[in-house]
PDB file of C-alpha atoms in Angstrom:
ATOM      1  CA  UNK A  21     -59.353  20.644 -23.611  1.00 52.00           C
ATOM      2  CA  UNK A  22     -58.578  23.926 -25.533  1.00 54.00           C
ATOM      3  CA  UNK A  23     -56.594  24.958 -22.567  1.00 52.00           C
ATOM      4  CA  UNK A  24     -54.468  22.266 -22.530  1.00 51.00           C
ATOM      5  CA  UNK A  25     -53.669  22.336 -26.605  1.00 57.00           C
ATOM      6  CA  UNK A  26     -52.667  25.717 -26.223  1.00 56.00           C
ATOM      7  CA  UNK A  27     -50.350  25.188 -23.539  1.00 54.00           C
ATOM      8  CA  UNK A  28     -48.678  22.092 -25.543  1.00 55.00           C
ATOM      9  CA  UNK A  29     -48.227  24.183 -28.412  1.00 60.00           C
ATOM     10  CA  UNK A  30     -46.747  26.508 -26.756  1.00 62.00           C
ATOM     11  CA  UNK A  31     -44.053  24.142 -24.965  1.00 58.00           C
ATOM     12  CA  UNK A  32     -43.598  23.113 -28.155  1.00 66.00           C
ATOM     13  CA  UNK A  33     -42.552  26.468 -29.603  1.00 72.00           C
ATOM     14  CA  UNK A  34     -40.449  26.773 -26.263  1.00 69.00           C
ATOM     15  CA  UNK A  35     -38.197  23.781 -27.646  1.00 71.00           C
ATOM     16  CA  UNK A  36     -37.993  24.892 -30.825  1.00 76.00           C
ATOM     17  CA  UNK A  37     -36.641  28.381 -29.580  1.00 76.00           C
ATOM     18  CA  UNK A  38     -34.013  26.534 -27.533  1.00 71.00           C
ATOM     19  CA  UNK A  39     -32.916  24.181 -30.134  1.00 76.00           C
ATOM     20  CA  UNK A  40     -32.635  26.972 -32.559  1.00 80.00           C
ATOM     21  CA  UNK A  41     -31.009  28.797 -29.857  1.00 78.00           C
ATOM     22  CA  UNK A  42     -28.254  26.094 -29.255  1.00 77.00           C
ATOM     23  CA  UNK A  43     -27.449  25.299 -32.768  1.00 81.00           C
ATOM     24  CA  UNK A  44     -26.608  29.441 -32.782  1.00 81.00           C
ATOM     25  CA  UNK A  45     -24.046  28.951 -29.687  1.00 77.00           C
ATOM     26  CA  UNK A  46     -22.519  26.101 -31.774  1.00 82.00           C
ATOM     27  CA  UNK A  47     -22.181  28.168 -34.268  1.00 85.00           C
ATOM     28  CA  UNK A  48     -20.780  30.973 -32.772  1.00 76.00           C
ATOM     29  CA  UNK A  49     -18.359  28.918 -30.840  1.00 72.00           C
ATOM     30  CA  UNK A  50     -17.335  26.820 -33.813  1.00 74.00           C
ATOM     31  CA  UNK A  51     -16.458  30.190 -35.624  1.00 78.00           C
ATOM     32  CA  UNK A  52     -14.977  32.019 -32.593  1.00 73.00           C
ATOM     33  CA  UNK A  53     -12.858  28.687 -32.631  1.00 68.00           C
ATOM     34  CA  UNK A  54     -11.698  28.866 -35.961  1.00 71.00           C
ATOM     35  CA  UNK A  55     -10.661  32.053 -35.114  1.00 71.00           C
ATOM     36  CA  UNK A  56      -8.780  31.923 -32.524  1.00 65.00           C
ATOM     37  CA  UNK A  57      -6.804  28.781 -34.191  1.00 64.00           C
ATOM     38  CA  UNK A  58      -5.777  31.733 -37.283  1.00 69.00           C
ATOM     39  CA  UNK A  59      -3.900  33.551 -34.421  1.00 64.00           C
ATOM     40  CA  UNK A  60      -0.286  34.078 -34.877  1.00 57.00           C
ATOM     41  CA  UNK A  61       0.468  34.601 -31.286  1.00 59.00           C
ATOM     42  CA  UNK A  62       0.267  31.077 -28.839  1.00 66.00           C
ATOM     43  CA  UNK A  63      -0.057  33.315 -25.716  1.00 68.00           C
ATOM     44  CA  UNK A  64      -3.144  35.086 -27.107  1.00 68.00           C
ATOM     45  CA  UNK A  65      -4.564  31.921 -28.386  1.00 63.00           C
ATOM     46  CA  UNK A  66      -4.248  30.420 -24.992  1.00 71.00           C
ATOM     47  CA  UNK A  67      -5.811  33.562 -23.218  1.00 73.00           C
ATOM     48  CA  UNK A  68      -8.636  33.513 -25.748  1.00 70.00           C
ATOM     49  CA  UNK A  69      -8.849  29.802 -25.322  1.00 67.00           C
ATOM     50  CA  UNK A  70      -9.512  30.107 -21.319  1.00 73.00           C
ATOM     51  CA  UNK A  71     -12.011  32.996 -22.315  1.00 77.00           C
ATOM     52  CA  UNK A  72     -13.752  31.009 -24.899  1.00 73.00           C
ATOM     53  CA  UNK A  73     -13.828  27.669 -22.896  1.00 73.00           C
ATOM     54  CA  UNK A  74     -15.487  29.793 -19.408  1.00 76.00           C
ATOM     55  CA  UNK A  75     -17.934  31.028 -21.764  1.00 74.00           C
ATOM     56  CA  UNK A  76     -19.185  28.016 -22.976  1.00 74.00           C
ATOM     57  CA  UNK A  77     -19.339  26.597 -19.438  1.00 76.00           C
ATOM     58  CA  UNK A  78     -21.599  29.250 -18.328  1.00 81.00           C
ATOM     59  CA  UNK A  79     -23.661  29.290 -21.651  1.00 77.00           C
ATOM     60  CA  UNK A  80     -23.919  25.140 -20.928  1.00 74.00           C
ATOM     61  CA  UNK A  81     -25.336  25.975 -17.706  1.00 84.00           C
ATOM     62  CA  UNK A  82     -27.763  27.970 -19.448  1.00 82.00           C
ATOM     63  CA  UNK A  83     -29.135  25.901 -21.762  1.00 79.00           C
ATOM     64  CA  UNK A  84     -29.012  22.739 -19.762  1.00 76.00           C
ATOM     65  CA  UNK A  85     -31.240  25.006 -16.896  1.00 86.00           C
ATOM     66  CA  UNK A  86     -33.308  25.613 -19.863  1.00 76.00           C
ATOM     67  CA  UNK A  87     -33.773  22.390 -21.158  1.00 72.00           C
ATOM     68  CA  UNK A  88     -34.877  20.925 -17.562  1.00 77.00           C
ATOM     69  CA  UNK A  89     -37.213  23.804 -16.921  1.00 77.00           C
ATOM     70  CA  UNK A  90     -38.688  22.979 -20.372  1.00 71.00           C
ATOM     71  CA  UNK A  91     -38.758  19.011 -19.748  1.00 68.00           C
ATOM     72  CA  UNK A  92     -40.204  19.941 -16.339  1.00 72.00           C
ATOM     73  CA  UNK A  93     -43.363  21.573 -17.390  1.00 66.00           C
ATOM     74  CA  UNK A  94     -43.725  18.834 -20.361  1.00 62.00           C
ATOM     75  CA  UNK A  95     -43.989  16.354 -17.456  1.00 63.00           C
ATOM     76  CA  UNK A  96     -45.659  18.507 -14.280  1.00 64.00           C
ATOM     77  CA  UNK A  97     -47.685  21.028 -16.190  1.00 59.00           C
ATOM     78  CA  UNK A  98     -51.012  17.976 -17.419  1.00 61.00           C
ATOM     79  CA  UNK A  99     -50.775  16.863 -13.971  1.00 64.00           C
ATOM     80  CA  UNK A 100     -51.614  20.726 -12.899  1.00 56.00           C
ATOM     81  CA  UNK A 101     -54.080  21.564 -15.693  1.00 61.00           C
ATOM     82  CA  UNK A 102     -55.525  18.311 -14.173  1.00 67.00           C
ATOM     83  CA  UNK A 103     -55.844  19.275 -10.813  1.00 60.00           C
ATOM     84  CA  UNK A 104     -56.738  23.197 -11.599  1.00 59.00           C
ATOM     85  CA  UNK A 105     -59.823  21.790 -13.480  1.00 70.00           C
ATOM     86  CA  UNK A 106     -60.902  19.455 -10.694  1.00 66.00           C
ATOM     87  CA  UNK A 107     -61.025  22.571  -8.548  1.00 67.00           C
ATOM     88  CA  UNK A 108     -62.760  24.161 -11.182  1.00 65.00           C
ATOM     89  CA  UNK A 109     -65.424  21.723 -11.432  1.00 64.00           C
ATOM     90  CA  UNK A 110     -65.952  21.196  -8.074  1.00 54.00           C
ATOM     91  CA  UNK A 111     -66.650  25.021  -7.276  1.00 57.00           C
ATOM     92  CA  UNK A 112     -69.146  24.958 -10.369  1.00 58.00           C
ATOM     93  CA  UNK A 113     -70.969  22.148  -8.931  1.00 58.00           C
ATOM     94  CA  UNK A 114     -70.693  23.773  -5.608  1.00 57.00           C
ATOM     95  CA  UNK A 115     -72.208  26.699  -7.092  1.00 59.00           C
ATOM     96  CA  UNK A 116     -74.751  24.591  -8.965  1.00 59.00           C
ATOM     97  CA  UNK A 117     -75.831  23.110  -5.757  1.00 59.00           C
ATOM     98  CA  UNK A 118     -76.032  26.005  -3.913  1.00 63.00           C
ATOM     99  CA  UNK A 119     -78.232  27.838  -6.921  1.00 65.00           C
ATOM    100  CA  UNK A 120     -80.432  24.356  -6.709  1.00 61.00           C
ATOM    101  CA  UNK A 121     -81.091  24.578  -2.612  1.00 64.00           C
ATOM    102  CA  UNK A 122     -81.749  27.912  -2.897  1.00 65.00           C
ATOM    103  CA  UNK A 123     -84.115  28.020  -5.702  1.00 67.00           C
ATOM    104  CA  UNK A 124     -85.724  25.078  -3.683  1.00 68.00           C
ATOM    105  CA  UNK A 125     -85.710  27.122  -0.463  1.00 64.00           C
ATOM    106  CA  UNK A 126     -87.292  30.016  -2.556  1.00 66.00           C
ATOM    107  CA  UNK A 127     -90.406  27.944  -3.864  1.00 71.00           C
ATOM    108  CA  UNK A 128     -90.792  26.487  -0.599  1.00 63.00           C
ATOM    109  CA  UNK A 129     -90.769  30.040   0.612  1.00 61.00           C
ATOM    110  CA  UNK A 130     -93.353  31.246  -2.147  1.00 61.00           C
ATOM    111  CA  UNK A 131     -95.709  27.974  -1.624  1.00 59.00           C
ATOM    112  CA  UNK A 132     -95.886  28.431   2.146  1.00 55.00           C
ATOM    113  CA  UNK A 133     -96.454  32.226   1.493  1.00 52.00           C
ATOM    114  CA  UNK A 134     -98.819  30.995  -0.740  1.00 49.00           C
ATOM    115  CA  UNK A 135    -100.807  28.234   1.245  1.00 48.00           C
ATOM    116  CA  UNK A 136    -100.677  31.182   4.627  1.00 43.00           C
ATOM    117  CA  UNK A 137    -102.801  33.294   2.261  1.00 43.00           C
ATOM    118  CA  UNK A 138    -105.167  31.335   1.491  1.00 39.00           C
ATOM    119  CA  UNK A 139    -105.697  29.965   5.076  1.00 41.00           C
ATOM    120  CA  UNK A 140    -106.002  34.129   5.600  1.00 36.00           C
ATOM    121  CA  UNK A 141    -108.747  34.601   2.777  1.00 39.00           C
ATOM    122  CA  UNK A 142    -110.565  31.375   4.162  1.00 41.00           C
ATOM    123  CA  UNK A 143    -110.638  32.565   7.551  1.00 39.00           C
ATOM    124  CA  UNK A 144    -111.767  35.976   6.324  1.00 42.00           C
ATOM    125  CA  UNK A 145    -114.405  34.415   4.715  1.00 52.00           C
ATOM    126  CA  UNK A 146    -115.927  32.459   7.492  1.00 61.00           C
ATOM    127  CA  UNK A 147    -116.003  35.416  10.295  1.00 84.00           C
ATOM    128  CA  UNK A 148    -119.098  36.298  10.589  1.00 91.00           C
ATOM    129  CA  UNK A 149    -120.945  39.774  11.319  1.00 93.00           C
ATOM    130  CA  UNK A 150    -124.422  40.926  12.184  1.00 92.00           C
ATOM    131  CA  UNK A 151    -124.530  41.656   8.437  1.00 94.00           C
ATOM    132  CA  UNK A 152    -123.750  38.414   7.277  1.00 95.00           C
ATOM    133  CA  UNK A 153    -125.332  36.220   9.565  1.00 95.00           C
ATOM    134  CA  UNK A 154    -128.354  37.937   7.851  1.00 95.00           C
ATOM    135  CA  UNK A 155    -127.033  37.238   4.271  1.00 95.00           C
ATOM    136  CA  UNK A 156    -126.338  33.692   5.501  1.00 95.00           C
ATOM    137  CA  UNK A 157    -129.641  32.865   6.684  1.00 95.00           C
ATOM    138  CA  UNK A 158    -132.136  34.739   3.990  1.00 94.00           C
ATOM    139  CA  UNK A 159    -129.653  33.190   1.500  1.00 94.00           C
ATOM    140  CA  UNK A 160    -130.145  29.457   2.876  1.00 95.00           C
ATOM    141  CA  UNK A 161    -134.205  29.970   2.284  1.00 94.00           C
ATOM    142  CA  UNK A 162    -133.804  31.929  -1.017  1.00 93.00           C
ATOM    143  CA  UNK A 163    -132.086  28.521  -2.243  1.00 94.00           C
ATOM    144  CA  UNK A 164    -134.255  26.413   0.255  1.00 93.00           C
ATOM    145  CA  UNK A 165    -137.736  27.804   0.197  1.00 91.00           C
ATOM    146  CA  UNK A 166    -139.635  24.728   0.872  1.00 90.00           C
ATOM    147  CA  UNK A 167    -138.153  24.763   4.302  1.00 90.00           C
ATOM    148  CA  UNK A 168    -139.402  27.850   4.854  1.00 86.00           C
ATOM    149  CA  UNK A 169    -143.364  27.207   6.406  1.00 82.00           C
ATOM    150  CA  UNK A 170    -144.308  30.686   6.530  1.00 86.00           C
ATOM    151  CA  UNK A 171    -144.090  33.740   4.431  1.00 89.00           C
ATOM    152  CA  UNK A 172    -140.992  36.089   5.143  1.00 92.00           C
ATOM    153  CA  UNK A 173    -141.103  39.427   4.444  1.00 92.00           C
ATOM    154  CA  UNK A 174    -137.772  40.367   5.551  1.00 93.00           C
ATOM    155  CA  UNK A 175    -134.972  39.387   7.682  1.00 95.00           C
ATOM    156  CA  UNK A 176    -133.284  41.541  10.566  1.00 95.00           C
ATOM    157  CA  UNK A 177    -130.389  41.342  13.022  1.00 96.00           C
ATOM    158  CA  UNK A 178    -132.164  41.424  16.641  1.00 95.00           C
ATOM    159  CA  UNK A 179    -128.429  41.251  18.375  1.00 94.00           C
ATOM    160  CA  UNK A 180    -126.622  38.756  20.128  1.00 95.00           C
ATOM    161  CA  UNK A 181    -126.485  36.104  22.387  1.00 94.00           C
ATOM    162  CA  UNK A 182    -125.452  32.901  23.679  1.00 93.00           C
ATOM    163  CA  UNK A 183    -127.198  29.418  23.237  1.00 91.00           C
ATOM    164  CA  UNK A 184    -127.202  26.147  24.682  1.00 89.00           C
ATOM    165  CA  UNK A 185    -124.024  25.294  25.425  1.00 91.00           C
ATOM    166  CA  UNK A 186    -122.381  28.999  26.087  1.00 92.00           C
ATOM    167  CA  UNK A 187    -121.163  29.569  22.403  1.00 92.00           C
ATOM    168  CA  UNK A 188    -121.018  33.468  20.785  1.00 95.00           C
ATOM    169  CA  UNK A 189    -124.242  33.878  17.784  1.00 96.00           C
ATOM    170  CA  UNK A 190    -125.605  36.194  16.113  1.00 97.00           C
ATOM    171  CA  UNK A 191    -129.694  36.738  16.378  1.00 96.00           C
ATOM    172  CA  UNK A 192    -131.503  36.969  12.675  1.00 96.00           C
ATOM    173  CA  UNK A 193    -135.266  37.398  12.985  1.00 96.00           C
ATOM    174  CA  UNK A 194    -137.523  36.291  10.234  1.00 95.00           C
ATOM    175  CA  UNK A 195    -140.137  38.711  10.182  1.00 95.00           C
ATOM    176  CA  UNK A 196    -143.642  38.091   8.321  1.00 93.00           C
ATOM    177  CA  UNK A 197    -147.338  38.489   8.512  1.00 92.00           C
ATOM    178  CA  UNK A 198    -149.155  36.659  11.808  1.00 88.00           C
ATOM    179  CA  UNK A 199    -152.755  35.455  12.132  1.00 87.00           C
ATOM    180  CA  UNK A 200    -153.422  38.621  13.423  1.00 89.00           C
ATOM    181  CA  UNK A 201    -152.549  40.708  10.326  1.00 87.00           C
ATOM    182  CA  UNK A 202    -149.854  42.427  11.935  1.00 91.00           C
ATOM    183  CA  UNK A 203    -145.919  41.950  11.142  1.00 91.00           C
ATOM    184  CA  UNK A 204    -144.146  40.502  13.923  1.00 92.00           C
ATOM    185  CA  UNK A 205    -141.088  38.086  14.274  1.00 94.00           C
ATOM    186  CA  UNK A 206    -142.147  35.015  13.001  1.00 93.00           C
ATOM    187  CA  UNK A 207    -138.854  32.822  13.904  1.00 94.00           C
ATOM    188  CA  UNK A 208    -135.939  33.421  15.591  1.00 96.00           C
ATOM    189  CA  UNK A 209    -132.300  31.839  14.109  1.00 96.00           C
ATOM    190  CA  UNK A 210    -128.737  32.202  16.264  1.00 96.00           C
ATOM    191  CA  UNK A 211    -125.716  32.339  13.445  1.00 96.00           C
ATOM    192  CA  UNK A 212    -122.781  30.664  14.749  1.00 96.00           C
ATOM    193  CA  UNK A 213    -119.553  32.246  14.234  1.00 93.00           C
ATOM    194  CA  UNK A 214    -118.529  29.318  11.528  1.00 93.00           C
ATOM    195  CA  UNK A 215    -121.677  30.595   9.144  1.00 92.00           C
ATOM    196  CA  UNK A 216    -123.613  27.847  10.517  1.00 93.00           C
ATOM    197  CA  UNK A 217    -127.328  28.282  11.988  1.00 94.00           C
ATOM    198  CA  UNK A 218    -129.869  26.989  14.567  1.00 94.00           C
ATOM    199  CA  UNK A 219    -133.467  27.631  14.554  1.00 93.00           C
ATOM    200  CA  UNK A 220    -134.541  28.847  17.883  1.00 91.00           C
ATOM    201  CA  UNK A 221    -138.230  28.565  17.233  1.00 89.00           C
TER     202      UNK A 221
END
């Protein structure tokens, strides 16, 4: 809206320049005129006459040139302002759009990062090793000791295997004292590879 203020104002001070600019032909002519007329000899007055009246054709020219370039942009130059700031806003919502799908694309980007790494940490967390099977099963009877009939001294990997049905565990023997006084494995349990356990006797 500024823009287009501006650019009035200054067609306005464009017609004001070539009215004041016209009225200073007319005077100059008027005077050259006057002149002329004051000359004693008719042959000079005619010569300056010819001069005087080419002059003013060519300055008539001029102005009238002018005064349609002037009228011109009073009546084409809104219609362009118009059109320059429909281009205008178009690209900015172009570029609004574009800064919208890609901020979209980026938190997509960072959510799926996100949700891969915590599939990662979950799967870290459930492979399981010789070490933790053991962890896994003395911690199920620490927090379950009722189910556990006998006393347990200690718990020890005693290697792997393979059990019913042909699936990878880890052996954890649960090692105590027997009615013989001596320490011996007690019961055997096979540690699936999900943290999960059997008890094989």
């Amino acid at each position: 809206m500024g823009q287009v203020i501006g650019i009035a104002k200054q067609l306005w001070v464009q017609e004001l320049v070539w009215g004041v600019l016209l009225v200073l032909v007319i005077i100059g002519y008027v005077r050259r005129f006057n002149h002329i007329g004051r000359t004693q000899y008719l042959r000079t007055q005619r010569r300056h006459h010819q001069e005087t009246i080419g002059h003013t054709r060519l300055l008539a020219i001029l102005i009238v040139i002018g005064a349609a370039l002037t009228f011109a942009g009073h009546q084409f130059w809104p219609q362009v302002s118009a059109v320059a700031d429909h281009i205008t806003g178009v690209s900015t919502s172009k570029s609004s759009s574009s800064s919208h799908t890609k901020k979209l694309a980026s938190e997509a980007s960072s959510k799926k990062k996100s949700s891969s790494k915590k599939k990662s940490s979950s799967s870290s967390k459930k492979t399981v090793t010789a070490e933790s099977a053991v962890t896994i099963v003395e911690g199920y009877y620490k927090d379950h000791p009722d189910e556990q009939t006998d006393t347990i001294s200690q718990y020890k990997a005693v290697g792997t295997g393979s059990d019913s049905a042909g699936a990878y565990v880890f052996k954890v023997g649960a090692y105590g004292v027997d009615d013989t006084g001596a320490t011996s494995e007690l019961h055997e349990y096979w540690v699936h590879r999900d943290g999960k356990f059997d008890v094989a006797y």
